[in-house]
Amino acid sequence: MSRIQVKMNILVVSYFPLGFGGAEVSMKILASGLKKLGHNIVFASTGEYEGFKTYKFRRIRKVPLFFLRDFYLKNFLSDVIKKENINIIHSNGFYTATASYKAAKKTGIKCVAHFRDYAIACVNSTCLTRDFKEHDIDNYHLLFREYFPLRWVWEFYKWNYIKRSWKIIKKFDLIVVNSNPVKKKLDGILRINSLYVPNPVDAEEEIKEDINVEKIKREYNLGRIVVLYATTLQFHKGSMHLLRALKDYLKKHNDVTLLFAGEGELYTRMKSFVEENKLHNVKLLGFKSNVETARLYKVSDIVVSSSLWQEPLPRVLLDALKYRRPCIATAVGGNVDIIDHNFNGFLVNKESDWPKYLDILVRDKKLREKFGNNGMTILKKRFDVNVISKNMEKNYKKLFN
């Protein structure tokens, strides 16, 4: 017992590799914090996690029979557990949860499930219908209405798998959530008391290269003020809504550039909108690596998040705190856990708020700097990786008492 309390061998199972989304970045940051505390962290994923030993399994997301996928992954993880003498398996997300639990039971180790969205309540993880109406939980009637005639059979099958997984998830030794909205949803469905551990931020981590702001501004032909949107271009992220809300303002203020750093299903539609409205100060940059995105944060003056859904805890806003950037975000989901209105940014409740709050920050450099510094205060108090990793370590150790 004393050896486990001093050093633990932890297997993190994350289906998607780095570069896919914020959940993967958050898990790597947490793993880095645990590694600094002296623990051995091993990853199992479909891609590499830089700085960690990674066992790569096959990308089997499209296997139509979930039990075959879980059977394969359970055996793969069991082999890794034995080879690395693992004490705890930590599943990052719903997709690997069932296989991780079965591998833990097969090998007799502790198991942790970590949820960062609404995957146990909705087949698309957002609890949004196609017309952007929120609902508490999926049901067969809703799925038939949403997906008939093309996909309803597949979505029925997927929903049945999700519902059957609830019994397994409740058996995990520890269930972790990354935000209060996810905790409310998960605890209500499973009737449990999950552990709230917010996505961590490493305030000390910086990109290694020196940033020449003026050079980058010339490279992208940016204006005096740069507004950064740094996530995927999807309906539930509200990127098209943001563009429409700021169209008239941007036409009047050529010195303000709106940058979209991300790709997604709305890219073509947004590009057409920009061209039709001659918004020369809107730049659609497409996908950018973590390093490239970090450069854009340093060049930016304001960071925005326009989510329409109850987004758990957006990475884009956490990174804004790290780079001391003021934020404007919709008053939904985990945004309100990160943004204190009129302290480190503004929370938007209606479309007309977007140009109003943007104009306030554009005109007031001192306020931008004040909000940015206040954001760093919030980061150190609520989201610092050193504090969060120690809390996670403490809860790991409780599993062995």
GROMACS .gro file of N, CA and C in nm, residues 22 26 199 228-232 237 261 293 297 302-307 311 313-323 325-329 335 338-339:
model
  114
   22GLY      N    1  -1.028   1.988  -2.748
   22GLY     CA    2  -0.985   2.035  -2.618
   22GLY      C    3  -0.976   1.928  -2.512
   26SER      N    4  -0.664   1.883  -2.253
   26SER     CA    5  -0.687   1.890  -2.109
   26SER      C    6  -0.634   1.766  -2.038
  199ASN      N    7  -1.108   2.139  -1.614
  199ASN     CA    8  -0.995   2.127  -1.705
  199ASN      C    9  -0.881   2.216  -1.657
  228LEU      N   10  -1.012   3.686  -3.182
  228LEU     CA   11  -0.982   3.546  -3.214
  228LEU      C   12  -1.094   3.452  -3.174
  229TYR      N   13  -1.136   3.370  -3.269
  229TYR     CA   14  -1.226   3.256  -3.248
  229TYR      C   15  -1.143   3.133  -3.279
  230ALA      N   16  -1.116   3.048  -3.180
  230ALA     CA   17  -1.021   2.938  -3.199
  230ALA      C   18  -1.082   2.803  -3.162
  231THR      N   19  -1.180   2.760  -3.238
  231THR     CA   20  -1.237   2.627  -3.219
  231THR      C   21  -1.303   2.585  -3.350
  232THR      N   22  -1.374   2.474  -3.350
  232THR     CA   23  -1.430   2.421  -3.473
  232THR      C   24  -1.547   2.506  -3.525
  237LYS      N   25  -2.136   2.537  -3.210
  237LYS     CA   26  -2.034   2.631  -3.162
  237LYS      C   27  -2.073   2.776  -3.191
  261ALA      N   28  -0.989   3.048  -3.643
  261ALA     CA   29  -0.885   2.946  -3.652
  261ALA      C   30  -0.948   2.811  -3.621
  293THR      N   31  -0.180   2.801  -3.311
  293THR     CA   32  -0.289   2.865  -3.238
  293THR      C   33  -0.235   2.949  -3.123
  297TYR      N   34  -0.302   3.345  -3.030
  297TYR     CA   35  -0.345   3.401  -2.901
  297TYR      C   36  -0.259   3.522  -2.864
  302ILE      N   37  -0.858   4.022  -2.822
  302ILE     CA   38  -0.983   3.978  -2.761
  302ILE      C   39  -1.012   3.836  -2.808
  303VAL      N   40  -1.064   3.752  -2.719
  303VAL     CA   41  -1.100   3.614  -2.753
  303VAL      C   42  -1.250   3.596  -2.736
  304VAL      N   43  -1.312   3.524  -2.831
  304VAL     CA   44  -1.458   3.505  -2.826
  304VAL      C   45  -1.494   3.357  -2.827
  305SER      N   46  -1.608   3.326  -2.764
  305SER     CA   47  -1.667   3.192  -2.767
  305SER      C   48  -1.817   3.208  -2.783
  306SER      N   49  -1.872   3.157  -2.893
  306SER     CA   50  -2.012   3.182  -2.928
  306SER      C   51  -2.101   3.059  -2.917
  307SER      N   52  -2.066   2.966  -2.832
  307SER     CA   53  -2.139   2.839  -2.820
  307SER      C   54  -2.288   2.860  -2.800
  311GLU      N   55  -2.201   2.415  -2.347
  311GLU     CA   56  -2.065   2.364  -2.359
  311GLU      C   57  -2.002   2.351  -2.221
  313LEU      N   58  -1.677   2.314  -2.064
  313LEU     CA   59  -1.571   2.403  -2.017
  313LEU      C   60  -1.476   2.428  -2.133
  314PRO      N   61  -1.506   2.525  -2.218
  314PRO     CA   62  -1.433   2.541  -2.345
  314PRO      C   63  -1.286   2.575  -2.325
  315ARG      N   64  -1.203   2.501  -2.397
  315ARG     CA   65  -1.059   2.520  -2.390
  315ARG      C   66  -1.019   2.660  -2.439
  316VAL      N   67  -1.092   2.711  -2.536
  316VAL     CA   68  -1.057   2.841  -2.594
  316VAL      C   69  -1.058   2.951  -2.488
  317LEU      N   70  -1.151   2.945  -2.394
  317LEU     CA   71  -1.158   3.047  -2.289
  317LEU      C   72  -1.051   3.025  -2.183
  318LEU      N   73  -1.021   2.899  -2.153
  318LEU     CA   74  -0.914   2.870  -2.058
  318LEU      C   75  -0.780   2.921  -2.111
  319ASP      N   76  -0.757   2.900  -2.239
  319ASP     CA   77  -0.633   2.950  -2.299
  319ASP      C   78  -0.630   3.103  -2.302
  320ALA      N   79  -0.747   3.165  -2.314
  320ALA     CA   80  -0.752   3.311  -2.309
  320ALA      C   81  -0.706   3.362  -2.173
  321LEU      N   82  -0.744   3.292  -2.066
  321LEU     CA   83  -0.696   3.329  -1.933
  321LEU      C   84  -0.544   3.320  -1.927
  322LYS      N   85  -0.492   3.214  -1.983
  322LYS     CA   86  -0.347   3.190  -1.981
  322LYS      C   87  -0.270   3.300  -2.051
  323TYR      N   88  -0.323   3.348  -2.163
  323TYR     CA   89  -0.255   3.453  -2.240
  323TYR      C   90  -0.302   3.593  -2.202
  325ARG      N   91  -0.595   3.741  -2.206
  325ARG     CA   92  -0.680   3.806  -2.304
  325ARG      C   93  -0.823   3.821  -2.250
  326PRO      N   94  -0.884   3.939  -2.268
  326PRO     CA   95  -1.025   3.955  -2.228
  326PRO      C   96  -1.114   3.871  -2.318
  327CYS      N   97  -1.228   3.831  -2.265
  327CYS     CA   98  -1.316   3.738  -2.338
  327CYS      C   99  -1.456   3.796  -2.353
  328ILE      N  100  -1.519   3.756  -2.462
  328ILE     CA  101  -1.663   3.776  -2.479
  328ILE      C  102  -1.720   3.639  -2.512
  329ALA      N  103  -1.820   3.595  -2.436
  329ALA     CA  104  -1.872   3.459  -2.454
  329ALA      C  105  -2.021   3.455  -2.424
  335ASN      N  106  -1.910   2.832  -1.976
  335ASN     CA  107  -1.860   2.968  -1.997
  335ASN      C  108  -1.872   3.052  -1.871
  338ILE      N  109  -1.598   3.026  -1.617
  338ILE     CA  110  -1.469   3.085  -1.654
  338ILE      C  111  -1.474   3.237  -1.657
  339ILE      N  112  -1.585   3.290  -1.708
  339ILE     CA  113  -1.599   3.434  -1.726
  339ILE      C  114  -1.685   3.493  -1.613
   0.00000   0.00000   0.00000
